[in-house]
CSV table of C-alpha atoms in Angstrom, one decimal:
chain,number,residue,atom,x,y,z
U,1,MET,CA,-35.4,-5.2,36.0
U,2,ALA,CA,-35.3,-4.4,32.4
U,3,LYS,CA,-31.8,-3.9,31.0
U,4,ARG,CA,-31.0,-0.2,30.3
U,5,ARG,CA,-30.8,0.6,26.7
U,6,THR,CA,-27.9,2.7,25.5
U,7,LYS,CA,-28.4,5.8,23.5
U,8,LEU,CA,-26.9,4.2,20.3
U,9,GLN,CA,-29.1,1.1,20.8
U,10,LEU,CA,-32.3,3.2,21.2
U,11,MET,CA,-31.3,5.2,18.1
U,12,GLN,CA,-31.1,2.0,16.0
U,13,GLU,CA,-34.3,0.3,17.4
U,14,SER,CA,-36.4,3.4,16.7
U,15,GLY,CA,-35.7,2.9,13.0
U,16,PRO,CA,-34.2,5.4,10.6
U,17,PRO,CA,-34.8,9.1,11.4
U,18,GLU,CA,-36.1,11.6,9.1
U,19,LYS,CA,-32.6,12.3,7.8
U,20,PRO,CA,-30.9,8.9,7.5
U,21,SER,CA,-27.4,10.3,7.5
U,22,HIS,CA,-27.9,11.9,10.9
U,23,SER,CA,-27.7,8.6,12.8
U,24,ALA,CA,-24.6,7.5,10.9
U,25,ASP,CA,-23.0,10.9,11.5
U,26,THR,CA,-23.8,10.7,15.2
U,27,ILE,CA,-22.3,7.2,15.5
U,28,ARG,CA,-19.2,8.3,13.6
U,29,GLU,CA,-18.6,11.4,15.7
U,30,GLU,CA,-19.1,9.6,19.0
U,31,PHE,CA,-16.7,6.9,17.9
U,32,LEU,CA,-14.1,9.4,16.9
U,33,ASN,CA,-14.5,11.2,20.2
U,34,TYR,CA,-13.9,7.8,21.9
U,35,LEU,CA,-10.7,7.4,19.9
U,36,ARG,CA,-9.6,10.9,20.9
U,37,GLY,CA,-10.7,10.9,24.5
U,38,GLU,CA,-10.3,7.3,25.6
U,39,CYS,CA,-7.7,5.8,23.3
U,40,HIS,CA,-5.6,9.0,22.9
U,41,LEU,CA,-4.8,8.2,19.3
U,42,ALA,CA,-2.9,10.7,17.2
U,43,ASP,CA,-5.0,13.2,15.0
U,44,ASN,CA,-3.7,11.6,11.8
U,45,THR,CA,-4.7,8.2,12.9
U,46,ILE,CA,-8.2,9.4,14.0
U,47,GLU,CA,-8.6,11.1,10.5
U,48,ALA,CA,-7.6,7.9,8.7
U,49,TYR,CA,-10.0,5.8,10.9
U,50,GLY,CA,-12.8,8.3,10.1
U,51,ARG,CA,-12.2,7.7,6.3
U,52,ASP,CA,-12.3,4.0,6.9
U,53,LEU,CA,-15.5,4.3,8.8
U,54,ASN,CA,-17.2,6.5,6.2
U,55,ARG,CA,-16.5,3.7,3.6
U,56,PHE,CA,-17.9,1.1,5.9
U,57,ILE,CA,-21.1,3.1,6.8
U,58,GLY,CA,-21.7,3.8,3.2
U,59,TRP,CA,-21.3,0.1,2.4
U,60,VAL,CA,-23.6,-1.1,5.2
U,61,GLY,CA,-26.4,1.3,4.1
U,62,LYS,CA,-29.7,0.7,6.0
U,63,ARG,CA,-28.6,-2.6,7.5
U,64,ARG,CA,-28.6,-2.8,11.3
U,65,LEU,CA,-25.1,-3.0,12.8
U,66,ASP,CA,-26.1,-5.8,15.1
U,67,SER,CA,-27.0,-7.9,12.0
U,68,ILE,CA,-23.5,-7.7,10.5
U,69,ARG,CA,-21.5,-11.0,10.6
U,70,VAL,CA,-17.9,-11.8,10.0
U,71,GLY,CA,-18.8,-12.9,6.4
U,72,ASP,CA,-20.1,-9.5,5.7
U,73,LEU,CA,-17.0,-7.9,7.1
U,74,THR,CA,-14.8,-10.1,4.9
U,75,GLN,CA,-16.9,-9.2,1.9
U,76,PHE,CA,-16.4,-5.5,2.7
U,77,MET,CA,-12.6,-5.9,2.9
U,78,GLY,CA,-12.8,-7.6,-0.4
U,79,THR,CA,-14.5,-4.6,-2.0
U,80,LEU,CA,-11.7,-2.4,-0.6
U,81,SER,CA,-9.1,-4.5,-2.3
U,82,GLU,CA,-11.0,-4.6,-5.6
U,83,SER,CA,-11.3,-0.9,-5.5
U,84,GLY,CA,-7.5,-0.5,-5.8
U,85,LEU,CA,-6.9,0.5,-2.2
U,86,ALA,CA,-3.3,-0.1,-1.2
U,87,PRO,CA,-2.7,-3.3,1.0
U,88,ALA,CA,-1.5,-1.2,3.8
U,89,SER,CA,-4.7,0.8,3.7
U,90,VAL,CA,-6.8,-2.3,3.7
U,91,SER,CA,-4.9,-3.6,6.7
U,92,ARG,CA,-5.5,-0.3,8.5
U,93,ALA,CA,-9.2,-0.6,7.7
U,94,VAL,CA,-9.3,-4.0,9.3
U,95,VAL,CA,-7.9,-2.4,12.6
U,96,ALA,CA,-10.4,0.5,12.3
U,97,ILE,CA,-13.4,-1.8,12.0
U,98,ARG,CA,-12.2,-4.1,14.7
U,99,THR,CA,-11.9,-1.0,17.0
U,100,PHE,CA,-15.3,0.3,15.9
U,101,PHE,CA,-17.1,-2.9,16.8
U,102,LYS,CA,-15.3,-3.1,20.1
U,103,TYR,CA,-16.6,0.4,20.8
U,104,LEU,CA,-20.2,-0.7,19.8
U,105,GLN,CA,-19.9,-3.7,22.1
U,106,LEU,CA,-18.8,-1.5,25.0
U,107,GLU,CA,-21.7,0.8,24.3
U,108,GLY,CA,-24.1,-2.2,24.2
U,109,THR,CA,-25.2,-1.5,20.6
U,110,VAL,CA,-24.0,-5.1,19.7
U,111,SER,CA,-23.8,-8.1,21.9
U,112,GLU,CA,-21.2,-9.9,19.9
U,113,ASN,CA,-18.2,-8.6,18.1
U,114,PRO,CA,-17.9,-10.2,14.7
U,115,ALA,CA,-14.8,-8.2,13.9
U,116,GLU,CA,-12.8,-10.3,16.4
U,117,LEU,CA,-12.9,-13.1,13.9
U,118,LEU,CA,-11.8,-10.8,10.9
U,119,ALA,CA,-8.5,-12.0,9.6
U,120,ALA,CA,-6.1,-9.2,8.9
U,121,GLN,CA,-4.9,-9.2,5.4
U,122,LYS,CA,-1.2,-10.1,5.3
U,123,MET,CA,0.5,-6.9,4.2
U,124,TRP,CA,2.2,-7.2,0.9
U,125,GLN,CA,5.8,-6.6,1.5
U,126,ARG,CA,6.2,-3.7,-0.9
U,127,MET,CA,9.8,-2.4,-1.1
U,128,PRO,CA,9.6,1.2,0.0
U,129,GLY,CA,11.3,3.8,-2.2
U,130,VAL,CA,14.9,4.0,-1.1
U,131,LEU,CA,17.5,6.4,-2.5
U,132,SER,CA,21.1,5.4,-3.0
U,133,GLN,CA,23.7,7.3,-1.0
U,134,ARG,CA,24.7,9.1,-4.2
U,135,GLN,CA,21.1,10.2,-4.8
U,136,VAL,CA,20.8,11.3,-1.2
U,137,ASP,CA,23.9,13.5,-1.7
U,138,LEU,CA,22.5,15.1,-4.8
U,139,PHE,CA,19.1,15.6,-3.2
U,140,LEU,CA,20.5,17.3,-0.1
U,141,ARG,CA,22.5,19.7,-2.3
U,142,ALA,CA,19.4,20.6,-4.4
U,143,PRO,CA,18.5,23.9,-2.6
U,144,ARG,CA,20.4,26.9,-4.2
U,145,ARG,CA,21.2,30.3,-2.9
U,146,SER,CA,18.8,31.7,-5.5
U,147,ASP,CA,15.9,29.9,-3.6
U,148,ALA,CA,14.1,32.3,-1.3
U,149,PHE,CA,14.4,30.1,1.8
U,150,TRP,CA,17.3,27.8,0.8
U,151,LEU,CA,18.8,27.8,4.3
U,152,ARG,CA,15.5,26.5,5.8
U,153,ASP,CA,15.1,24.0,3.1
U,154,ILE,CA,18.7,22.6,3.4
U,155,ALA,CA,18.2,22.3,7.2
U,156,MET,CA,14.8,20.6,6.7
U,157,LEU,CA,16.1,18.1,4.2
U,158,GLU,CA,19.2,17.3,6.3
U,159,VAL,CA,17.0,16.7,9.4
U,160,LEU,CA,14.6,14.4,7.4
U,161,TYR,CA,17.6,12.1,6.3
U,162,ALA,CA,19.7,12.5,9.5
U,163,THR,CA,17.0,11.5,11.9
U,164,GLY,CA,14.5,9.3,9.9
U,165,CYS,CA,11.7,11.4,11.4
U,166,ARG,CA,8.3,11.4,9.8
U,167,ALA,CA,7.1,14.5,8.0
U,168,SER,CA,4.7,15.4,10.7
U,169,GLU,CA,7.4,15.0,13.4
U,170,VAL,CA,9.7,17.4,11.5
U,171,CYS,CA,7.0,19.9,11.1
U,172,SER,CA,6.2,19.8,14.8
U,173,LEU,CA,9.8,20.1,16.0
U,174,ARG,CA,10.2,23.1,18.4
U,175,ILE,CA,13.3,25.1,19.3
U,176,ARG,CA,13.2,23.7,22.8
U,177,ASP,CA,13.3,20.1,21.4
U,178,LEU,CA,16.8,20.7,20.1
U,179,SER,CA,19.9,19.6,22.1
U,180,LEU,CA,22.4,20.2,19.4
U,181,ASP,CA,25.4,20.4,21.8
U,182,GLN,CA,24.5,16.8,22.8
U,183,LYS,CA,23.7,15.9,19.2
U,184,HIS,CA,20.2,14.8,19.7
U,185,LEU,CA,16.6,16.1,19.5
U,186,LYS,CA,13.3,15.3,21.1
U,187,CYS,CA,10.7,14.0,18.6
U,188,THR,CA,6.9,13.6,19.3
U,189,GLY,CA,5.6,10.7,17.3
U,190,LYS,CA,2.3,8.9,16.9
U,191,GLY,CA,0.0,9.0,19.8
U,192,GLY,CA,2.1,11.8,21.4
U,193,LYS,CA,4.9,9.4,22.2
U,194,GLN,CA,8.2,11.1,22.6
U,195,ARG,CA,11.7,9.8,21.8
U,196,MET,CA,15.3,11.1,21.7
U,197,VAL,CA,16.8,10.9,18.2
U,198,PRO,CA,20.5,11.3,17.4
U,199,ILE,CA,21.5,13.9,14.8
U,200,GLY,CA,24.7,14.3,12.9
U,201,GLY,CA,27.1,17.1,12.4
U,202,ARG,CA,25.9,18.2,8.9
U,203,ALA,CA,22.3,18.5,10.0
U,204,ILE,CA,23.4,20.4,13.2
U,205,ALA,CA,25.4,22.9,11.1
U,206,ALA,CA,22.5,23.4,8.7
U,207,ILE,CA,20.1,24.1,11.6
U,208,GLU,CA,22.4,26.5,13.3
U,209,ARG,CA,23.0,28.5,10.1
U,210,TYR,CA,19.2,28.6,9.4
U,211,CYS,CA,18.5,29.8,12.9
U,212,GLU,CA,21.2,32.5,12.8
U,213,ASP,CA,20.5,33.9,9.3
U,214,LEU,CA,16.8,33.3,8.5
U,215,ARG,CA,14.5,31.9,11.1
U,216,GLY,CA,14.4,35.1,13.2
U,217,GLU,CA,13.3,37.0,10.2
U,218,LEU,CA,10.4,34.6,9.5
U,219,ALA,CA,9.5,34.3,13.2
U,220,ALA,CA,9.0,38.1,13.4
U,221,LYS,CA,6.1,38.1,10.9
U,222,PRO,CA,3.2,36.7,12.9
U,223,PRO,CA,1.8,38.5,16.0
U,224,HIS,CA,3.1,35.9,18.4
U,225,PRO,CA,6.6,34.3,17.9
U,226,PRO,CA,6.2,30.6,17.0
U,227,ASP,CA,7.7,27.7,18.8
U,228,GLU,CA,8.3,25.5,15.8
U,229,LEU,CA,11.7,25.2,14.2
U,230,PHE,CA,10.7,25.2,10.5
U,231,LEU,CA,8.6,28.2,9.5
U,232,SER,CA,6.7,29.1,6.3
U,233,ARG,CA,7.0,32.4,4.4
U,234,SER,CA,4.3,33.8,6.6
U,235,GLY,CA,6.2,32.9,9.8
U,236,ARG,CA,3.9,30.1,10.8
U,237,ALA,CA,4.8,26.5,11.3
U,238,LEU,CA,5.5,24.6,8.0
U,239,ASP,CA,2.9,22.0,7.5
U,240,ARG,CA,3.2,18.5,6.0
U,241,ILE,CA,1.7,19.5,2.6
U,242,GLN,CA,4.2,22.3,2.2
U,243,LEU,CA,7.1,20.0,3.2
U,244,TRP,CA,5.9,17.3,0.8
U,245,ARG,CA,5.8,19.9,-2.1
U,246,LEU,CA,9.3,21.1,-1.3
U,247,VAL,CA,10.6,17.5,-1.3
U,248,LYS,CA,8.9,16.9,-4.7
U,249,HIS,CA,10.3,20.2,-6.0
U,250,TYR,CA,13.9,19.5,-5.1
U,251,ALA,CA,13.7,15.8,-6.3
U,252,LYS,CA,12.5,17.0,-9.7
U,253,ARG,CA,15.3,19.6,-9.8
U,254,VAL,CA,18.1,16.9,-9.5
U,255,GLY,CA,16.3,14.3,-11.7
U,256,ILE,CA,15.3,11.9,-9.0
U,257,ASP,CA,12.2,9.6,-9.4
U,258,SER,CA,9.0,11.7,-9.0
U,259,ALA,CA,7.6,9.1,-6.6
U,260,ILE,CA,10.0,10.3,-3.9
U,261,SER,CA,8.3,11.7,-0.7
U,262,PRO,CA,9.4,12.7,2.8
U,263,HIS,CA,8.9,9.1,3.7
U,264,SER,CA,11.5,8.0,1.1
U,265,LEU,CA,14.1,9.8,3.2
U,266,ARG,CA,12.9,7.9,6.3
U,267,HIS,CA,13.1,4.6,4.3
U,268,SER,CA,16.6,5.5,3.1
U,269,PHE,CA,17.7,6.5,6.7
U,270,ALA,CA,16.7,3.0,8.0
U,271,THR,CA,18.1,1.0,5.0
U,272,HIS,CA,21.5,2.8,5.1
U,273,LEU,CA,21.8,2.2,8.8
U,274,LEU,CA,21.1,-1.5,8.5
U,275,ALA,CA,23.4,-1.7,5.5
U,276,GLY,CA,26.1,-0.2,7.7
U,277,GLY,CA,25.7,-2.8,10.3
U,278,ALA,CA,23.2,-1.2,12.8
U,279,ASP,CA,21.2,-3.5,15.1
U,280,LEU,CA,17.5,-3.9,14.1
U,281,ARG,CA,16.3,-3.0,17.6
U,282,GLN,CA,18.3,0.2,17.6
U,283,VAL,CA,16.8,1.2,14.2
U,284,GLN,CA,13.3,0.4,15.6
U,285,GLU,CA,14.0,2.8,18.5
U,286,MET,CA,15.2,5.6,16.3
U,287,LEU,CA,12.2,5.2,14.0
U,288,GLY,CA,9.7,5.1,16.9
U,289,HIS,CA,8.2,1.8,15.7
U,290,ALA,CA,5.9,0.1,18.3
U,291,SER,CA,6.6,-3.3,16.7
U,292,ILE,CA,9.9,-4.8,15.5
U,293,GLN,CA,7.9,-6.3,12.6
U,294,THR,CA,7.4,-2.9,11.1
U,295,THR,CA,11.1,-2.3,11.2
U,296,GLN,CA,11.9,-5.7,9.6
U,297,ILE,CA,10.6,-4.6,6.2
U,298,TYR,CA,13.9,-2.7,5.9
U,299,THR,CA,15.9,-6.0,6.2
U,300,HIS,CA,13.9,-7.2,3.1
U,301,VAL,CA,14.9,-4.0,1.3
U,302,GLU,CA,18.5,-4.5,2.1
U,303,HIS,CA,18.5,-8.2,1.2
U,304,SER,CA,16.8,-7.3,-2.1
U,305,ARG,CA,19.6,-4.7,-2.9
U,306,LEU,CA,22.3,-7.2,-2.1
U,307,LYS,CA,20.7,-9.8,-4.3
U,308,ARG,CA,20.7,-7.4,-7.2
U,309,VAL,CA,24.4,-6.6,-6.6
U,310,HIS,CA,25.1,-10.3,-6.5
U,311,GLN,CA,23.2,-11.0,-9.7
U,312,GLN,CA,24.9,-8.0,-11.5
U,313,TYR,CA,28.5,-8.7,-10.5
U,314,HIS,CA,29.0,-12.3,-9.5
U,315,PRO,CA,30.4,-14.4,-12.4
U,316,ARG,CA,28.2,-17.4,-11.6
U,317,ALA,CA,25.1,-15.5,-10.7
C-alpha cells in the first residue's frame, strides 16, 4: 500500500503555487499553531520563533525543505551572526529551527532532521546591565508627586526590583495574585508556569498606597473593572511597552545610563541577592529559570564586580 502523503508534503511536491508566498505562509501558520496547541509555549516565545522562521524561509527561497542539510543550516546561522544579530538571538534561532524541523519530520515533510546536528552557538557571556544599590535607591525615588500617576509608578518600580519579575509578569499581575499579609505574590511566567515570589516591606507599602489612593479611580474608567494590578490612564492593564517607556523616563530623570530597561532591575535583583550570600538555587527559583545555567550568568557578573573592586583598592593588584 502506498504511503499516505501529508498535506505539507503534497504541497511541496506539487511545486510552487501561483502565489509563492502562500505555501510558506501556510507552513509558518501551521507550525505556530503547533507551538501554541501542542507545545503550549508562551505567546512571546511563539512570536519570537515566528520572526526566526520568517528569516529562515526568506533565506531558503525556492529550495525544497527536504533538500536542506546541516551545512546549509550552519551557513544560515552564520548569516544571522554577520547581520549583527545578538548572540542570544542567534542561539534562540537555533532552537526555533530545530523545533521547526522536528515538526516537519512529525508531519512527514522531511524524512531526516538535519537540525539535530546543528551545533548551538555558545552564548557569549555578556554582562547584563546591573545597577549599584545607590543607583537603585535613586531610581526608585524618581517618581514625584507632580507626576500624574506617581503612586502607581512607585509601586511598579518597587515590585520590579523587589521580586525580580519580568516586565510581562509584572504587567499580568492581578489583584488576586497578591498575598501581602504573607509577603508574597503569585507570578505567571513563561509557558504559563506559576511561582510564588517573596516581596519586601517597601514594595508592599507602595502597593497598598497605590491601591487605596489611585487604582480605584483608574479601574472605574473602562466598562468592566480590570483584574490586573497596574493600570494605564485609560484604566486598562499596563502593557510591556508602556512599562518600558516609564522605566526609561525615570532613569533619564535621575541620570542613569539610557541602556537601562525593566530587565536591568531583574538583573540587579539577582546580582544583589548573590552578593548578599543567597544560594544560587534559591535565586533560580525566584527568577523562574528552568535551567540553573541561566542563573549562573549572575555569578559571572558578581565575580566581575569583585574583580574590579580588588583591582581598584588592593595595594598589590
